[in-house]
PDB file of C-alpha atoms in Angstrom:
ATOM      1  CA  MET A  11      -4.340  11.189  -1.547  1.00 53.00           C
ATOM      2  CA  ASN A  12      -2.913  14.065  -3.360  1.00 65.00           C
ATOM      3  CA  LYS A  13      -5.289  16.334  -6.058  1.00 76.00           C
ATOM      4  CA  LEU A  14      -3.246  14.708  -8.986  1.00 82.00           C
ATOM      5  CA  GLN A  15      -4.242  10.796  -7.909  1.00 80.00           C
ATOM      6  CA  ALA A  16      -7.935  11.906  -7.001  1.00 79.00           C
ATOM      7  CA  TYR A  17      -8.341  13.498 -10.489  1.00 81.00           C
ATOM      8  CA  LEU A  18      -6.730  10.375 -12.126  1.00 83.00           C
ATOM      9  CA  GLU A  19      -8.850   7.724 -10.300  1.00 79.00           C
ATOM     10  CA  HIS A  20     -12.304   9.891 -11.006  1.00 76.00           C
ATOM     11  CA  GLU A  21     -11.173  10.441 -14.870  1.00 80.00           C
ATOM     12  CA  CYS A  22      -8.461   7.909 -15.745  1.00 78.00           C
ATOM     13  CA  ARG A  23      -9.680   5.075 -13.712  1.00 71.00           C
ATOM     14  CA  ASN A  24      -8.689   1.369 -16.006  1.00 71.00           C
ATOM     15  CA  LYS A  25      -7.024   3.963 -18.566  1.00 78.00           C
ATOM     16  CA  GLU A  26      -3.322   4.521 -19.831  1.00 84.00           C
ATOM     17  CA  ILE A  27      -2.190   7.847 -19.005  1.00 88.00           C
ATOM     18  CA  ASN A  28      -1.057  10.169 -21.632  1.00 88.00           C
ATOM     19  CA  PHE A  29       1.702  12.602 -20.024  1.00 91.00           C
ATOM     20  CA  GLU A  30       1.486  15.213 -22.760  1.00 90.00           C
ATOM     21  CA  LYS A  31      -2.250  15.062 -22.970  1.00 89.00           C
ATOM     22  CA  LEU A  32      -2.200  15.179 -18.798  1.00 89.00           C
ATOM     23  CA  ILE A  33       0.049  18.663 -18.824  1.00 88.00           C
ATOM     24  CA  ASP A  34      -2.495  20.201 -21.389  1.00 88.00           C
ATOM     25  CA  LYS A  35      -5.486  19.305 -18.873  1.00 87.00           C
ATOM     26  CA  LEU A  36      -3.877  20.087 -15.557  1.00 89.00           C
ATOM     27  CA  PRO A  37      -2.452  22.986 -14.021  1.00 87.00           C
ATOM     28  CA  TYR A  38       1.016  21.550 -13.476  1.00 89.00           C
ATOM     29  CA  LYS A  39       4.618  22.619 -14.670  1.00 90.00           C
ATOM     30  CA  LYS A  40       5.931  19.573 -16.395  1.00 90.00           C
ATOM     31  CA  SER A  41       8.360  19.385 -13.708  1.00 91.00           C
ATOM     32  CA  ARG A  42       5.992  19.034 -10.923  1.00 90.00           C
ATOM     33  CA  LEU A  43       3.558  16.822 -12.951  1.00 90.00           C
ATOM     34  CA  TYR A  44       6.586  14.295 -12.888  1.00 90.00           C
ATOM     35  CA  GLU A  45       7.405  14.639  -9.425  1.00 90.00           C
ATOM     36  CA  LEU A  46       3.571  13.579  -8.490  1.00 90.00           C
ATOM     37  CA  LEU A  47       3.479  10.688 -10.929  1.00 89.00           C
ATOM     38  CA  ASN A  48       6.824   9.750  -9.430  1.00 88.00           C
ATOM     39  CA  GLU A  49       5.142   9.977  -6.243  1.00 87.00           C
ATOM     40  CA  LEU A  50       2.397   7.275  -7.125  1.00 86.00           C
ATOM     41  CA  ILE A  51       4.862   5.350  -8.267  1.00 83.00           C
ATOM     42  CA  GLN A  52       6.904   5.412  -5.259  1.00 79.00           C
ATOM     43  CA  LYS A  53       3.662   4.611  -3.316  1.00 78.00           C
ATOM     44  CA  ASN A  54       2.804   1.729  -5.259  1.00 72.00           C
ATOM     45  CA  LYS A  55      -0.420   3.488  -6.751  1.00 79.00           C
ATOM     46  CA  ALA A  56       0.917   3.357 -10.176  1.00 82.00           C
ATOM     47  CA  VAL A  57       3.334   2.131 -13.063  1.00 80.00           C
ATOM     48  CA  LYS A  58       4.634   3.686 -15.850  1.00 83.00           C
ATOM     49  CA  ILE A  59       4.456   1.035 -18.537  1.00 79.00           C
ATOM     50  CA  ALA A  60       6.118   3.249 -21.341  1.00 79.00           C
ATOM     51  CA  GLU A  61       7.693   6.774 -22.137  1.00 85.00           C
ATOM     52  CA  GLY A  62       5.280   9.155 -20.676  1.00 88.00           C
ATOM     53  CA  ILE A  63       2.582   6.482 -20.595  1.00 88.00           C
ATOM     54  CA  TYR A  64       1.183   5.491 -17.114  1.00 87.00           C
ATOM     55  CA  LYS A  65      -1.649   3.650 -15.413  1.00 84.00           C
ATOM     56  CA  LEU A  66      -2.956   3.276 -12.074  1.00 82.00           C
ATOM     57  CA  LYS A  67      -2.403   0.372 -10.572  1.00 73.00           C
ATOM     58  CA  GLU A  68      -5.458  -2.338  -9.904  1.00 66.00           C
ATOM     59  CA  THR A  69      -5.380  -4.808  -6.712  1.00 58.00           C
ATOM     60  CA  GLU A  70      -7.296  -7.979  -7.539  1.00 61.00           C
ATOM     61  CA  THR A  71      -7.212 -11.224  -7.473  1.00 66.00           C
ATOM     62  CA  ILE A  72      -6.383 -14.160 -10.327  1.00 76.00           C
ATOM     63  CA  PRO A  73      -9.305 -16.177 -11.154  1.00 84.00           C
ATOM     64  CA  ILE A  74      -7.778 -19.623 -10.842  1.00 88.00           C
ATOM     65  CA  PRO A  75      -9.205 -22.479 -13.308  1.00 88.00           C
ATOM     66  CA  HIS A  76     -11.946 -24.398 -11.508  1.00 88.00           C
ATOM     67  CA  GLU A  77     -10.252 -27.292 -12.247  1.00 90.00           C
ATOM     68  CA  ILE A  78      -6.991 -26.560 -10.579  1.00 94.00           C
ATOM     69  CA  ILE A  79      -8.649 -25.350  -7.634  1.00 92.00           C
ATOM     70  CA  LYS A  80     -10.722 -28.812  -7.269  1.00 91.00           C
ATOM     71  CA  LEU A  81      -7.396 -30.750  -8.632  1.00 94.00           C
ATOM     72  CA  SER A  82      -5.561 -28.969  -5.378  1.00 94.00           C
ATOM     73  CA  ASN A  83      -8.296 -29.854  -3.002  1.00 92.00           C
ATOM     74  CA  LYS A  84      -8.681 -33.396  -3.701  1.00 94.00           C
ATOM     75  CA  LEU A  85      -4.884 -34.280  -4.297  1.00 95.00           C
ATOM     76  CA  LYS A  86      -4.011 -32.689  -0.696  1.00 91.00           C
ATOM     77  CA  LYS A  87      -5.987 -35.255   0.816  1.00 91.00           C
ATOM     78  CA  ALA A  88      -4.998 -38.192  -1.241  1.00 91.00           C
ATOM     79  CA  ILE A  89      -1.239 -37.288  -0.993  1.00 92.00           C
ATOM     80  CA  THR A  90       0.813 -35.990   1.599  1.00 91.00           C
ATOM     81  CA  ARG A  91       4.011 -35.465  -0.555  1.00 94.00           C
ATOM     82  CA  LYS A  92       4.714 -31.704  -1.768  1.00 94.00           C
ATOM     83  CA  PHE A  93       3.252 -30.052  -4.993  1.00 96.00           C
ATOM     84  CA  LYS A  94       2.392 -26.676  -6.480  1.00 96.00           C
ATOM     85  CA  PHE A  95       0.112 -25.987  -9.475  1.00 97.00           C
ATOM     86  CA  THR A  96       2.028 -23.098 -11.445  1.00 97.00           C
ATOM     87  CA  ALA A  97       3.088 -21.352 -14.548  1.00 97.00           C
ATOM     88  CA  LEU A  98      -0.307 -21.430 -17.005  1.00 96.00           C
ATOM     89  CA  SER A  99      -2.150 -23.258 -14.362  1.00 96.00           C
ATOM     90  CA  VAL A 100      -2.426 -20.086 -12.429  1.00 95.00           C
ATOM     91  CA  LEU A 101      -1.835 -17.463 -15.285  1.00 95.00           C
ATOM     92  CA  PHE A 102      -3.910 -18.553 -18.173  1.00 92.00           C
ATOM     93  CA  PRO A 103      -6.404 -15.915 -17.183  1.00 89.00           C
ATOM     94  CA  PHE A 104      -3.952 -13.273 -18.391  1.00 89.00           C
ATOM     95  CA  VAL A 105      -2.750 -15.016 -21.563  1.00 87.00           C
ATOM     96  CA  HIS A 106      -3.456 -12.344 -24.487  1.00 78.00           C
ATOM     97  CA  HIS A 107      -3.367 -15.011 -27.419  1.00 72.00           C
ATOM     98  CA  THR A 108      -5.627 -17.791 -26.417  1.00 65.00           C
ATOM     99  CA  PRO A 109      -3.735 -21.164 -27.717  1.00 64.00           C
ATOM    100  CA  TYR A 110      -5.327 -24.008 -29.353  1.00 72.00           C
ATOM    101  CA  SER A 111      -4.063 -26.265 -26.359  1.00 81.00           C
ATOM    102  CA  ILE A 112      -3.702 -25.241 -22.664  1.00 88.00           C
ATOM    103  CA  THR A 113      -0.426 -26.685 -20.814  1.00 94.00           C
ATOM    104  CA  TYR A 114      -1.133 -26.833 -17.426  1.00 96.00           C
ATOM    105  CA  THR A 115       2.012 -27.479 -14.952  1.00 98.00           C
ATOM    106  CA  ALA A 116       2.497 -28.945 -11.692  1.00 98.00           C
ATOM    107  CA  TYR A 117       5.604 -29.434  -9.710  1.00 98.00           C
ATOM    108  CA  ALA A 118       5.955 -32.524  -7.336  1.00 96.00           C
ATOM    109  CA  GLU A 119       8.747 -33.805  -4.955  1.00 95.00           C
ATOM    110  CA  LYS A 120      11.147 -36.328  -6.859  1.00 95.00           C
ATOM    111  CA  GLY A 121      10.330 -39.750  -6.908  1.00 95.00           C
ATOM    112  CA  SER A 122       6.526 -38.688  -6.169  1.00 96.00           C
ATOM    113  CA  GLY A 123       5.572 -38.091  -9.738  1.00 96.00           C
ATOM    114  CA  GLU A 124       3.826 -41.357 -10.511  1.00 97.00           C
ATOM    115  CA  ASP A 125       2.052 -41.407  -7.576  1.00 96.00           C
ATOM    116  CA  PHE A 126       0.501 -37.559  -8.510  1.00 96.00           C
ATOM    117  CA  LYS A 127      -0.170 -38.582 -12.235  1.00 96.00           C
ATOM    118  CA  ASP A 128      -2.321 -42.010 -11.148  1.00 96.00           C
ATOM    119  CA  ALA A 129      -4.314 -39.861  -8.410  1.00 96.00           C
ATOM    120  CA  ILE A 130      -4.606 -37.119 -10.934  1.00 95.00           C
ATOM    121  CA  SER A 131      -6.009 -39.570 -13.304  1.00 94.00           C
ATOM    122  CA  ARG A 132      -8.466 -40.597 -11.264  1.00 94.00           C
ATOM    123  CA  ILE A 133      -9.718 -37.455  -9.897  1.00 93.00           C
ATOM    124  CA  GLU A 134      -9.597 -36.035 -13.740  1.00 92.00           C
ATOM    125  CA  PRO A 135      -9.751 -39.116 -15.845  1.00 92.00           C
ATOM    126  CA  LYS A 136     -10.458 -36.867 -19.040  1.00 90.00           C
ATOM    127  CA  LEU A 137      -7.336 -34.838 -18.321  1.00 92.00           C
ATOM    128  CA  THR A 138      -3.972 -35.828 -20.331  1.00 94.00           C
ATOM    129  CA  VAL A 139      -1.342 -36.057 -17.796  1.00 96.00           C
ATOM    130  CA  LEU A 140       2.431 -36.003 -18.631  1.00 97.00           C
ATOM    131  CA  LEU A 141       5.169 -36.640 -16.525  1.00 98.00           C
ATOM    132  CA  ASN A 142       8.843 -34.908 -17.088  1.00 98.00           C
ATOM    133  CA  PRO A 143       7.622 -34.707 -20.646  1.00 97.00           C
ATOM    134  CA  LYS A 144       9.996 -32.771 -23.472  1.00 96.00           C
ATOM    135  CA  LYS A 145       8.163 -30.293 -25.500  1.00 95.00           C
ATOM    136  CA  SER A 146       8.353 -32.348 -28.528  1.00 96.00           C
ATOM    137  CA  ASP A 147       5.920 -35.218 -26.379  1.00 95.00           C
ATOM    138  CA  ILE A 148       3.701 -32.362 -25.734  1.00 94.00           C
ATOM    139  CA  MET A 149       3.389 -31.286 -29.170  1.00 92.00           C
ATOM    140  CA  LEU A 150       3.104 -34.839 -30.242  1.00 91.00           C
ATOM    141  CA  ILE A 151       0.006 -35.000 -28.023  1.00 91.00           C
ATOM    142  CA  ILE A 152      -1.086 -31.506 -29.345  1.00 88.00           C
ATOM    143  CA  ASN A 153      -1.229 -32.572 -32.840  1.00 86.00           C
ATOM    144  CA  GLU A 154      -1.937 -36.438 -32.880  1.00 83.00           C
ATOM    145  CA  ALA A 155      -4.560 -36.884 -30.098  1.00 75.00           C
ATOM    146  CA  LYS A 156      -5.710 -33.318 -30.645  1.00 73.00           C
ATOM    147  CA  GLU A 157      -5.997 -32.533 -26.673  1.00 72.00           C
ATOM    148  CA  ASN A 158      -7.005 -29.225 -26.136  1.00 82.00           C
ATOM    149  CA  LYS A 159      -5.572 -29.219 -22.008  1.00 89.00           C
ATOM    150  CA  ILE A 160      -2.695 -31.060 -20.891  1.00 94.00           C
ATOM    151  CA  LEU A 161      -1.180 -31.091 -17.443  1.00 96.00           C
ATOM    152  CA  VAL A 162       2.568 -31.648 -17.444  1.00 98.00           C
ATOM    153  CA  ILE A 163       3.887 -32.701 -13.860  1.00 98.00           C
ATOM    154  CA  ARG A 164       7.842 -31.925 -13.369  1.00 98.00           C
ATOM    155  CA  GLU A 165       9.422 -33.672 -10.531  1.00 97.00           C
ATOM    156  CA  ASN A 166      11.691 -31.064  -8.833  1.00 94.00           C
ATOM    157  CA  ASN A 167      11.993 -28.807  -5.327  1.00 90.00           C
ATOM    158  CA  TYR A 168      10.923 -25.484  -6.134  1.00 89.00           C
ATOM    159  CA  PHE A 169       8.132 -25.237  -3.987  1.00 89.00           C
ATOM    160  CA  TYR A 170       8.892 -21.682  -2.842  1.00 85.00           C
ATOM    161  CA  GLY A 171       5.805 -19.258  -2.880  1.00 82.00           C
ATOM    162  CA  LYS A 172       2.747 -21.535  -2.778  1.00 85.00           C
ATOM    163  CA  GLU A 173      -0.469 -21.554  -0.659  1.00 81.00           C
ATOM    164  CA  HIS A 174      -2.505 -24.256  -0.253  1.00 83.00           C
ATOM    165  CA  GLY A 175      -0.799 -26.134  -3.319  1.00 92.00           C
ATOM    166  CA  ILE A 176      -1.264 -23.087  -5.874  1.00 93.00           C
ATOM    167  CA  ALA A 177       1.821 -20.636  -6.749  1.00 93.00           C
ATOM    168  CA  TYR A 178       1.177 -17.163  -5.997  1.00 89.00           C
ATOM    169  CA  PRO A 179       0.893 -15.174  -9.145  1.00 90.00           C
ATOM    170  CA  ASP A 180       4.547 -13.879  -9.166  1.00 89.00           C
ATOM    171  CA  THR A 181       6.543 -17.163  -8.275  1.00 92.00           C
ATOM    172  CA  ALA A 182       4.046 -18.860 -11.136  1.00 95.00           C
ATOM    173  CA  PHE A 183       5.537 -16.298 -13.626  1.00 96.00           C
ATOM    174  CA  VAL A 184       8.877 -17.247 -12.555  1.00 95.00           C
ATOM    175  CA  ASP A 185       8.008 -20.833 -13.331  1.00 97.00           C
ATOM    176  CA  LEU A 186       6.385 -19.841 -16.811  1.00 97.00           C
ATOM    177  CA  TYR A 187       9.384 -18.122 -17.809  1.00 96.00           C
ATOM    178  CA  PHE A 188      11.708 -20.913 -16.775  1.00 96.00           C
ATOM    179  CA  GLU A 189       9.524 -23.514 -19.105  1.00 97.00           C
ATOM    180  CA  VAL A 190       9.281 -21.111 -22.198  1.00 96.00           C
ATOM    181  CA  SER A 191      12.772 -19.673 -21.797  1.00 95.00           C
ATOM    182  CA  ARG A 192      14.105 -23.304 -21.638  1.00 96.00           C
ATOM    183  CA  ASP A 193      11.949 -24.479 -24.359  1.00 96.00           C
ATOM    184  CA  LYS A 194      10.088 -27.437 -21.993  1.00 96.00           C
ATOM    185  CA  ILE A 195       6.259 -25.999 -23.435  1.00 95.00           C
ATOM    186  CA  PRO A 196       4.783 -24.536 -26.125  1.00 92.00           C
ATOM    187  CA  PHE A 197       3.921 -21.194 -25.570  1.00 92.00           C
ATOM    188  CA  MET A 198       4.421 -17.753 -27.458  1.00 88.00           C
ATOM    189  CA  LYS A 199       7.435 -15.838 -25.672  1.00 89.00           C
ATOM    190  CA  SER A 200       5.833 -12.368 -26.739  1.00 88.00           C
ATOM    191  CA  ASP A 201       2.897 -13.160 -24.355  1.00 90.00           C
ATOM    192  CA  LEU A 202       5.269 -13.119 -21.288  1.00 93.00           C
ATOM    193  CA  LYS A 203       5.925  -9.650 -21.380  1.00 90.00           C
ATOM    194  CA  GLU A 204       1.962  -9.087 -21.596  1.00 90.00           C
ATOM    195  CA  ILE A 205       1.369 -11.401 -18.521  1.00 92.00           C
ATOM    196  CA  LEU A 206       4.304  -9.713 -16.674  1.00 91.00           C
ATOM    197  CA  LYS A 207       2.611  -6.340 -17.713  1.00 88.00           C
ATOM    198  CA  GLU A 208      -0.566  -7.184 -16.446  1.00 87.00           C
ATOM    199  CA  LEU A 209       0.435  -8.469 -12.858  1.00 88.00           C
ATOM    200  CA  MET A 210       2.094  -5.434 -12.490  1.00 85.00           C
ATOM    201  CA  LEU A 211      -0.770  -3.359 -13.181  1.00 81.00           C
ATOM    202  CA  LYS A 212      -2.944  -5.415 -10.788  1.00 81.00           C
ATOM    203  CA  ASP A 213      -0.441  -4.986  -8.317  1.00 78.00           C
ATOM    204  CA  LEU A 214      -0.010  -8.880  -7.922  1.00 83.00           C
ATOM    205  CA  ILE A 215       4.130  -8.834  -7.762  1.00 80.00           C
ATOM    206  CA  ASN A 216       6.100  -8.950  -4.825  1.00 77.00           C
ATOM    207  CA  TYR A 217       9.517  -7.575  -6.062  1.00 80.00           C
ATOM    208  CA  SER A 218      11.531  -9.555  -3.528  1.00 80.00           C
ATOM    209  CA  ARG A 219       9.879 -12.819  -3.538  1.00 82.00           C
ATOM    210  CA  ILE A 220       9.954 -12.574  -7.487  1.00 86.00           C
ATOM    211  CA  MET A 221      13.590 -11.825  -7.370  1.00 89.00           C
ATOM    212  CA  ARG A 222      14.832 -14.219  -4.776  1.00 88.00           C
ATOM    213  CA  TYR A 223      12.966 -17.093  -6.725  1.00 90.00           C
ATOM    214  CA  ALA A 224      14.268 -16.074 -10.021  1.00 90.00           C
ATOM    215  CA  HIS A 225      17.467 -16.531  -8.316  1.00 91.00           C
ATOM    216  CA  GLU A 226      16.686 -19.983  -6.722  1.00 90.00           C
ATOM    217  CA  ARG A 227      16.049 -20.991 -10.393  1.00 92.00           C
ATOM    218  CA  LYS A 228      19.314 -19.557 -11.869  1.00 89.00           C
ATOM    219  CA  LEU A 229      17.318 -16.950 -14.080  1.00 88.00           C
TER     220      LEU A 229
END
């Protein structure tokens, strides 16, 4: 650990680091400070979030919604076909502008959607489940039935990057980006950037995995 890292962990933990303010406080020339900060970035200890603004990375796990974990555990016992809870099912804790209605997403093997829908309805009878809906179908349920939680099941074969039926945070982000950019679910596009920034700050991105999966999804 270099002296700069020790200083930042003591003085700037969970805070944004302003380069100009930092240069006034530390006995480094600008070129040397840039060099040290870049070393921390290369070692995956810090991230540059804007011009002249840095932050130390935080390593932690995402608190997956309890109902999603419960569903995943019970579905593994009830159905042998592949499935993956993804998108906001995993990333909802990172949503900055809390929506009136939460649209969870699960991917299921082609041809198994009805089986999953029936099983989920038995496990969570109060949860509205839609199979391969359009965005307009989701909006109708939100506006007419005033439901604040909806689970969307999509039949496809995109199961890369998951464990125990739940997507990794980075592959969940790729799926969320796909759903939002293709206008398949109601969600603020501006929040995508904020979610990605949080994932980076919390060291929850595997870059080779996210690039491979984005390529697979043709993004």
